[in-house]
Amino acid sequence: MKSTLKSAIIRLAFASLLFISGLADASADIQVEYQASVTGQASTGQLAPYMLGSWNQGKYTEGNGLWQEAGLIKRLDMNRRFDWSAGFDYIAGIGEKAEYARWDEKTETWGESSLRRNAFRVQQLFGEIKYRAVYLTLGMKEQHSLIVDDRLSSGDLTRSNNATPIPGIGAGFIDFVDIPFTKGWLQINGEIMYGRMMDSRFKEREFNHYEGVFSQHLWYNYKRCYFRTNPDKNLYITIGMQAAGMFGGWDAKYKAGVIVRTEKRGFKLADVFQMFFPREGGENYYTGNHIGTWDFKADYKLRDGSRLSAYFEWPWEDGSGIGRMNGWDGLWGLQFTSGRQGAVNKVVVEYLDFTNQSGPIHYDPEDNPFNPLTGHAQGADDYYNNDYYGAYTNYGMSIGTPFLMSPIYNHNGSLAYLHNRARGFHAAIEGSPTSWLDYRVMAGYQKAGGSGRLPDYTRKSTVSAMLDVTTRPFRNTPQLELGLKMAMDKGELRGDNFGAQLQITYRGLFRTGK
């Protein structure tokens, strides 16, 4: 049943790609970009260091492996009233297995389960149409943040470039659009997407079957609404909210190797509306697991064409977070973008704090009408973890920020974020000293102490860093790139790990039609 549904979604996405292609005028000038790469990776650990395995859409998380990737994409022409886009990207290769602790329910003994990604997988497969400023997308497509820089930031808190794309259908504004009657002083951007999680088998093999929430066959929802002032001015501001969530499917809660609760939700059409307009009801208060951020960004243009940006993302999972009752929790960043290419093109500095989520006690007198206690304790926050839907991940990688250690790194087989009470710093710089050389340097420090529900009284820290160098060694063949990444982790939280990645990439384009 699982493979049948996955195949059906892939076939549907591919059919949409062919249908959209058929809508295009055969005589039109169509430009198609293509790329092919070979990637080799080696690490001292079973999984890649934090900064080597993150921010790559979940492609290369294994510590050691060899992969070949290739893809085609026809992008939207923003100057045309009606246009279409389509893309396909695959990865083939093999990576080292990672070992996870596994409880054998029959023998009541601990053992191990090995896990790695499939030797062949589709990374992207989508079709897209645009009419004026509105678009519709069907399939698996890599997404990008409108607040943070995907290459340099620690990552968007709601939907980053850290995990494998989720197949689904989405619609929204292709870019910021002028709001009528504001004379260009105010713009709006919005998106809504529904998708199906395809990582059930992966989670079944990773889970220890001893402690925690084990969820399967979940559905996914994402939506955002941003407002932006006139970007032609020297100072302009972007503000709004993102919201995401998982719903449907089923879950089982384990304690000491025993299932103490199960809930079969399935998929109902009413869930689609209740994820868009949440309302109270049921044992878990609202349909689905909701998570999101309040977002803000201010951009200031300098005279030489450079730009200074200041931004924040404030996380929320319930009313206390939406009402800003969790102190300074969130992502706070500054970015400098140079007006010309050179030794320093961009610099990013960020502070992250997730330590103000309240403790493990939540007490609402309305839920306990016969209890004489009338006080209200708004607690039990547990960022990215949910007691009915599990962790906010796809194939073990955080869909939100990769700064918090993704559950794929829990070799004890837990599917939860074990250390989401954390704070730290992140910094990055990139430049192009010559026409044939680009570099990127990233570094971060983090100290964590367990989770909101299970605090760890011994704080664990880690230092991570990465050097990324890309060269185009042949002047007559600028399409050929050689890339080298080296990354390390040092500390109790992530352990000591060193890794390197070598990648050879060729990019090009061809035209059809006129």
Tab-separated table of N, CA, C and O in Angstrom, residues 340-417:
chain	number	residue	atom	x	y	z
A	340	ARG	N	29.007	44.543	-4.833
A	340	ARG	CA	29.778	43.988	-5.944
A	340	ARG	C	30.506	42.731	-5.493
A	340	ARG	O	30.779	42.537	-4.311
A	341	GLN	N	30.800	41.857	-6.449
A	341	GLN	CA	31.500	40.620	-6.152
A	341	GLN	C	32.958	40.910	-5.795
A	341	GLN	O	33.613	41.741	-6.412
A	342	GLY	N	33.453	40.195	-4.768
A	342	GLY	CA	34.825	40.414	-4.347
A	342	GLY	C	35.208	39.437	-3.261
A	342	GLY	O	34.605	38.372	-3.095
A	343	ALA	N	36.210	39.799	-2.500
A	343	ALA	CA	36.710	38.910	-1.444
A	343	ALA	C	35.645	38.624	-0.393
A	343	ALA	O	35.634	37.551	0.206
A	344	VAL	N	34.754	39.599	-0.157
A	344	VAL	CA	33.651	39.404	0.788
A	344	VAL	C	32.349	39.818	0.097
A	344	VAL	O	32.152	40.995	-0.208
A	345	ASN	N	31.487	38.851	-0.147
A	345	ASN	CA	30.198	39.142	-0.776
A	345	ASN	C	29.076	39.277	0.243
A	345	ASN	O	28.227	40.143	0.125
A	346	LYS	N	29.101	38.394	1.246
A	346	LYS	CA	28.050	38.402	2.266
A	346	LYS	C	28.636	38.002	3.609
A	346	LYS	O	29.561	37.194	3.674
A	347	VAL	N	28.057	38.566	4.670
A	347	VAL	CA	28.407	38.186	6.037
A	347	VAL	C	27.108	38.052	6.830
A	347	VAL	O	26.234	38.919	6.743
A	348	VAL	N	26.975	36.967	7.584
A	348	VAL	CA	25.789	36.714	8.395
A	348	VAL	C	26.221	36.392	9.826
A	348	VAL	O	27.149	35.605	10.036
A	349	VAL	N	25.548	37.006	10.793
A	349	VAL	CA	25.769	36.705	12.212
A	349	VAL	C	24.399	36.499	12.852
A	349	VAL	O	23.504	37.338	12.680
A	350	GLU	N	24.235	35.387	13.603
A	350	GLU	CA	22.933	35.081	14.189
A	350	GLU	C	23.060	34.607	15.635
A	350	GLU	O	24.049	33.962	16.005
A	351	TYR	N	22.045	34.928	16.422
A	351	TYR	CA	21.901	34.414	17.777
A	351	TYR	C	20.603	33.627	17.832
A	351	TYR	O	19.561	34.075	17.341
A	352	LEU	N	20.665	32.419	18.417
A	352	LEU	CA	19.487	31.569	18.524
A	352	LEU	C	19.248	31.189	19.970
A	352	LEU	O	20.189	30.865	20.695
A	353	ASP	N	17.980	31.232	20.379
A	353	ASP	CA	17.627	30.923	21.762
A	353	ASP	C	16.321	30.136	21.783
A	353	ASP	O	15.316	30.565	21.211
A	354	PHE	N	16.354	28.967	22.414
A	354	PHE	CA	15.162	28.153	22.582
A	354	PHE	C	15.013	27.724	24.043
A	354	PHE	O	14.436	26.680	24.331
A	355	THR	N	15.557	28.509	24.960
A	355	THR	CA	15.595	28.112	26.365
A	355	THR	C	14.453	28.672	27.197
A	355	THR	O	14.330	28.340	28.375
A	356	ASN	N	13.619	29.525	26.627
A	356	ASN	CA	12.550	30.135	27.405
A	356	ASN	C	11.215	29.405	27.277
A	356	ASN	O	10.212	29.873	27.810
A	357	GLN	N	11.217	28.289	26.532
A	357	GLN	CA	10.001	27.482	26.536
A	357	GLN	C	9.785	26.985	27.961
A	357	GLN	O	10.716	26.601	28.658
A	358	SER	N	8.547	27.019	28.408
A	358	SER	CA	8.275	26.742	29.813
A	358	SER	C	8.467	25.273	30.148
A	358	SER	O	8.549	24.423	29.278
A	359	GLY	N	8.516	24.992	31.450
A	359	GLY	CA	8.852	23.663	31.953
A	359	GLY	C	7.807	22.604	31.673
A	359	GLY	O	6.854	22.819	30.923
A	360	PRO	N	7.960	21.429	32.300
A	360	PRO	CA	7.146	20.270	31.938
A	360	PRO	C	5.721	20.264	32.490
A	360	PRO	O	4.988	19.320	32.246
A	361	ILE	N	5.331	21.299	33.239
A	361	ILE	CA	4.001	21.298	33.867
A	361	ILE	C	3.047	22.219	33.107
A	361	ILE	O	3.349	23.383	32.855
A	362	HIS	N	1.899	21.665	32.717
A	362	HIS	CA	0.832	22.477	32.123
A	362	HIS	C	-0.446	22.195	32.907
A	362	HIS	O	-0.872	21.046	33.033
A	363	TYR	N	-1.057	23.258	33.447
A	363	TYR	CA	-2.275	23.077	34.237
A	363	TYR	C	-3.259	24.188	33.895
A	363	TYR	O	-2.973	25.372	34.064
A	364	ASP	N	-4.424	23.783	33.403
A	364	ASP	CA	-5.504	24.717	33.099
A	364	ASP	C	-6.703	24.356	33.968
A	364	ASP	O	-7.224	23.233	33.871
A	365	PRO	N	-7.140	25.254	34.846
A	365	PRO	CA	-8.274	24.940	35.729
A	365	PRO	C	-9.549	24.572	34.973
A	365	PRO	O	-10.387	23.836	35.490
A	366	GLU	N	-9.714	25.050	33.733
A	366	GLU	CA	-10.901	24.697	32.962
A	366	GLU	C	-10.909	23.225	32.590
A	366	GLU	O	-11.966	22.644	32.327
A	367	ASP	N	-9.706	22.610	32.505
A	367	ASP	CA	-9.620	21.182	32.194
A	367	ASP	C	-9.829	20.328	33.433
A	367	ASP	O	-9.942	19.093	33.327
A	368	ASN	N	-9.854	20.953	34.615
A	368	ASN	CA	-9.979	20.221	35.882
A	368	ASN	C	-11.045	20.891	36.754
A	368	ASN	O	-10.731	21.509	37.781
A	369	PRO	N	-12.316	20.785	36.374
A	369	PRO	CA	-13.378	21.554	37.052
A	369	PRO	C	-13.599	21.181	38.510
A	369	PRO	O	-14.116	21.983	39.281
A	370	PHE	N	-13.198	19.972	38.934
A	370	PHE	CA	-13.446	19.551	40.307
A	370	PHE	C	-12.198	19.657	41.178
A	370	PHE	O	-12.179	19.184	42.306
A	371	ASN	N	-11.161	20.302	40.655
A	371	ASN	CA	-9.939	20.472	41.422
A	371	ASN	C	-9.945	21.851	42.072
A	371	ASN	O	-10.255	22.856	41.412
A	372	PRO	N	-9.634	21.937	43.379
A	372	PRO	CA	-9.693	23.248	44.062
A	372	PRO	C	-8.602	24.214	43.603
A	372	PRO	O	-8.691	25.414	43.896
A	373	LEU	N	-7.564	23.725	42.892
A	373	LEU	CA	-6.498	24.610	42.425
A	373	LEU	C	-7.017	25.482	41.294
A	373	LEU	O	-7.534	24.983	40.288
A	374	THR	N	-6.884	26.785	41.444
A	374	THR	CA	-7.404	27.720	40.440
A	374	THR	C	-6.299	28.399	39.637
A	374	THR	O	-6.578	29.140	38.712
A	375	GLY	N	-5.053	28.172	40.010
A	375	GLY	CA	-3.953	28.792	39.274
A	375	GLY	C	-3.797	28.203	37.888
A	375	GLY	O	-4.268	27.103	37.577
A	376	HIS	N	-3.141	28.978	37.004
A	376	HIS	CA	-2.945	28.558	35.607
A	376	HIS	C	-1.445	28.483	35.336
A	376	HIS	O	-0.740	29.474	35.441
A	377	ALA	N	-0.960	27.288	35.010
A	377	ALA	CA	0.456	27.099	34.654
A	377	ALA	C	0.547	26.743	33.175
A	377	ALA	O	0.158	25.647	32.765
A	378	GLN	N	1.002	27.690	32.349
A	378	GLN	CA	1.055	27.477	30.907
A	378	GLN	C	2.434	26.921	30.558
A	378	GLN	O	3.381	27.648	30.298
A	379	GLY	N	2.542	25.612	30.548
A	379	GLY	CA	3.839	24.982	30.331
A	379	GLY	C	3.780	23.841	29.359
A	379	GLY	O	2.903	23.771	28.497
A	380	ALA	N	4.737	22.910	29.530
A	380	ALA	CA	4.838	21.711	28.698
A	380	ALA	C	5.132	22.043	27.245
A	380	ALA	O	4.730	21.316	26.346
A	381	ASP	N	5.810	23.156	26.987
A	381	ASP	CA	6.266	23.441	25.624
A	381	ASP	C	7.390	22.464	25.273
A	381	ASP	O	8.191	22.087	26.117
A	382	ASP	N	7.452	22.077	24.031
A	382	ASP	CA	8.456	21.107	23.596
A	382	ASP	C	8.684	21.317	22.106
A	382	ASP	O	8.135	20.593	21.270
A	383	TYR	N	9.491	22.320	21.753
A	383	TYR	CA	9.642	22.734	20.354
A	383	TYR	C	9.921	21.561	19.413
A	383	TYR	O	10.817	20.753	19.649
A	384	TYR	N	9.130	21.520	18.346
A	384	TYR	CA	9.273	20.539	17.249
A	384	TYR	C	8.880	19.116	17.648
A	384	TYR	O	8.964	18.201	16.830
A	385	ASN	N	8.475	18.891	18.888
A	385	ASN	CA	7.966	17.591	19.316
A	385	ASN	C	6.475	17.691	19.581
A	385	ASN	O	5.990	18.718	20.063
A	386	ASN	N	5.752	16.620	19.280
A	386	ASN	CA	4.321	16.589	19.546
A	386	ASN	C	3.937	15.216	20.065
A	386	ASN	O	4.444	14.194	19.592
A	387	ASP	N	3.035	15.177	21.055
A	387	ASP	CA	2.696	13.931	21.732
A	387	ASP	C	1.788	13.033	20.903
A	387	ASP	O	1.553	11.878	21.275
A	388	TYR	N	1.258	13.537	19.777
A	388	TYR	CA	0.374	12.732	18.940
A	388	TYR	C	0.912	12.542	17.525
A	388	TYR	O	0.556	11.563	16.858
A	389	TYR	N	1.725	13.461	17.050
A	389	TYR	CA	2.212	13.384	15.670
A	389	TYR	C	3.723	13.188	15.583
A	389	TYR	O	4.272	13.045	14.493
A	390	GLY	N	4.396	13.193	16.712
A	390	GLY	CA	5.835	12.979	16.709
A	390	GLY	C	6.614	14.234	16.372
A	390	GLY	O	6.130	15.363	16.518
A	391	ALA	N	7.830	14.051	15.910
A	391	ALA	CA	8.740	15.169	15.650
A	391	ALA	C	8.497	15.779	14.276
A	391	ALA	O	8.049	15.112	13.345
A	392	TYR	N	8.821	17.054	14.173
A	392	TYR	CA	8.644	17.822	12.932
A	392	TYR	C	9.840	17.555	12.007
A	392	TYR	O	10.761	18.361	11.903
A	393	THR	N	9.837	16.386	11.369
A	393	THR	CA	10.959	15.966	10.530
A	393	THR	C	10.464	15.301	9.255
A	393	THR	O	9.299	14.897	9.150
A	394	ASN	N	11.367	15.154	8.303
A	394	ASN	CA	11.141	14.339	7.108
A	394	ASN	C	12.409	13.542	6.869
A	394	ASN	O	13.491	14.105	6.736
A	395	TYR	N	12.286	12.241	6.874
A	395	TYR	CA	13.431	11.330	6.777
A	395	TYR	C	14.484	11.652	7.851
A	395	TYR	O	15.682	11.664	7.580
A	396	GLY	N	14.014	11.932	9.053
A	396	GLY	CA	14.886	12.145	10.192
A	396	GLY	C	15.519	13.513	10.283
A	396	GLY	O	16.143	13.836	11.299
A	397	MET	N	15.389	14.338	9.256
A	397	MET	CA	15.998	15.668	9.236
A	397	MET	C	14.951	16.732	9.566
A	397	MET	O	13.806	16.652	9.124
A	398	SER	N	15.375	17.740	10.315
A	398	SER	CA	14.483	18.819	10.717
A	398	SER	C	13.927	19.554	9.508
A	398	SER	O	14.679	19.993	8.637
A	399	ILE	N	12.595	19.699	9.453
A	399	ILE	CA	11.982	20.521	8.406
A	399	ILE	C	12.205	21.989	8.732
A	399	ILE	O	12.308	22.826	7.839
A	400	GLY	N	12.305	22.297	10.010
A	400	GLY	CA	12.623	23.647	10.457
A	400	GLY	C	14.125	23.823	10.583
A	400	GLY	O	14.892	23.338	9.754
A	401	THR	N	14.564	24.492	11.641
A	401	THR	CA	15.984	24.813	11.762
A	401	THR	C	16.845	23.567	11.954
A	401	THR	O	16.542	22.704	12.787
A	402	PRO	N	17.963	23.447	11.232
A	402	PRO	CA	18.926	22.380	11.496
A	402	PRO	C	19.812	22.681	12.696
A	402	PRO	O	20.614	21.826	13.092
A	403	PHE	N	19.707	23.885	13.268
A	403	PHE	CA	20.511	24.249	14.434
A	403	PHE	C	20.260	23.282	15.583
A	403	PHE	O	21.191	22.831	16.256
A	404	LEU	N	18.982	22.950	15.832
A	404	LEU	CA	18.655	21.933	16.823
A	404	LEU	C	18.951	20.560	16.229
A	404	LEU	O	18.587	20.288	15.092
A	405	MET	N	19.592	19.699	17.000
A	405	MET	CA	20.052	18.423	16.461
A	405	MET	C	18.887	17.567	15.975
A	405	MET	O	17.989	17.220	16.743
A	406	SER	N	18.905	17.216	14.684
A	406	SER	CA	17.837	16.430	14.082
A	406	SER	C	17.808	15.021	14.667
A	406	SER	O	18.853	14.444	15.003
A	407	PRO	N	16.615	14.421	14.788
A	407	PRO	CA	16.493	13.076	15.364
A	407	PRO	C	17.279	11.996	14.629
A	407	PRO	O	17.539	10.941	15.215
A	408	ILE	N	17.653	12.222	13.371
A	408	ILE	CA	18.432	11.212	12.660
A	408	ILE	C	19.761	10.948	13.362
A	408	ILE	O	20.357	9.879	13.224
A	409	TYR	N	20.236	11.916	14.167
A	409	TYR	CA	21.503	11.774	14.875
A	409	TYR	C	21.336	11.075	16.231
A	409	TYR	O	22.325	10.895	16.949
A	410	ASN	N	20.100	10.688	16.587
A	410	ASN	CA	19.866	9.986	17.860
A	410	ASN	C	20.118	8.497	17.669
A	410	ASN	O	19.224	7.755	17.248
A	411	HIS	N	21.291	8.030	17.977
A	411	HIS	CA	21.599	6.620	17.764
A	411	HIS	C	20.909	5.708	18.771
A	411	HIS	O	20.988	4.482	18.658
A	412	ASN	N	20.215	6.298	19.755
A	412	ASN	CA	19.426	5.481	20.671
A	412	ASN	C	18.056	5.132	20.102
A	412	ASN	O	17.230	4.506	20.772
A	413	GLY	N	17.807	5.540	18.843
A	413	GLY	CA	16.557	5.186	18.186
A	413	GLY	C	15.379	6.056	18.541
A	413	GLY	O	14.237	5.749	18.171
A	414	SER	N	15.589	7.167	19.234
A	414	SER	CA	14.494	8.085	19.529
A	414	SER	C	14.182	8.925	18.295
A	414	SER	O	15.085	9.373	17.589
A	415	LEU	N	12.894	9.138	18.041
A	415	LEU	CA	12.474	9.952	16.899
A	415	LEU	C	12.238	11.400	17.294
A	415	LEU	O	11.801	12.200	16.472
A	416	ALA	N	12.532	11.762	18.537
A	416	ALA	CA	12.244	13.098	19.045
A	416	ALA	C	13.484	13.985	19.032
A	416	ALA	O	14.616	13.510	18.925
A	417	TYR	N	13.249	15.294	19.145
A	417	TYR	CA	14.331	16.244	19.401
A	417	TYR	C	14.681	16.131	20.879
A	417	TYR	O	13.900	16.529	21.739
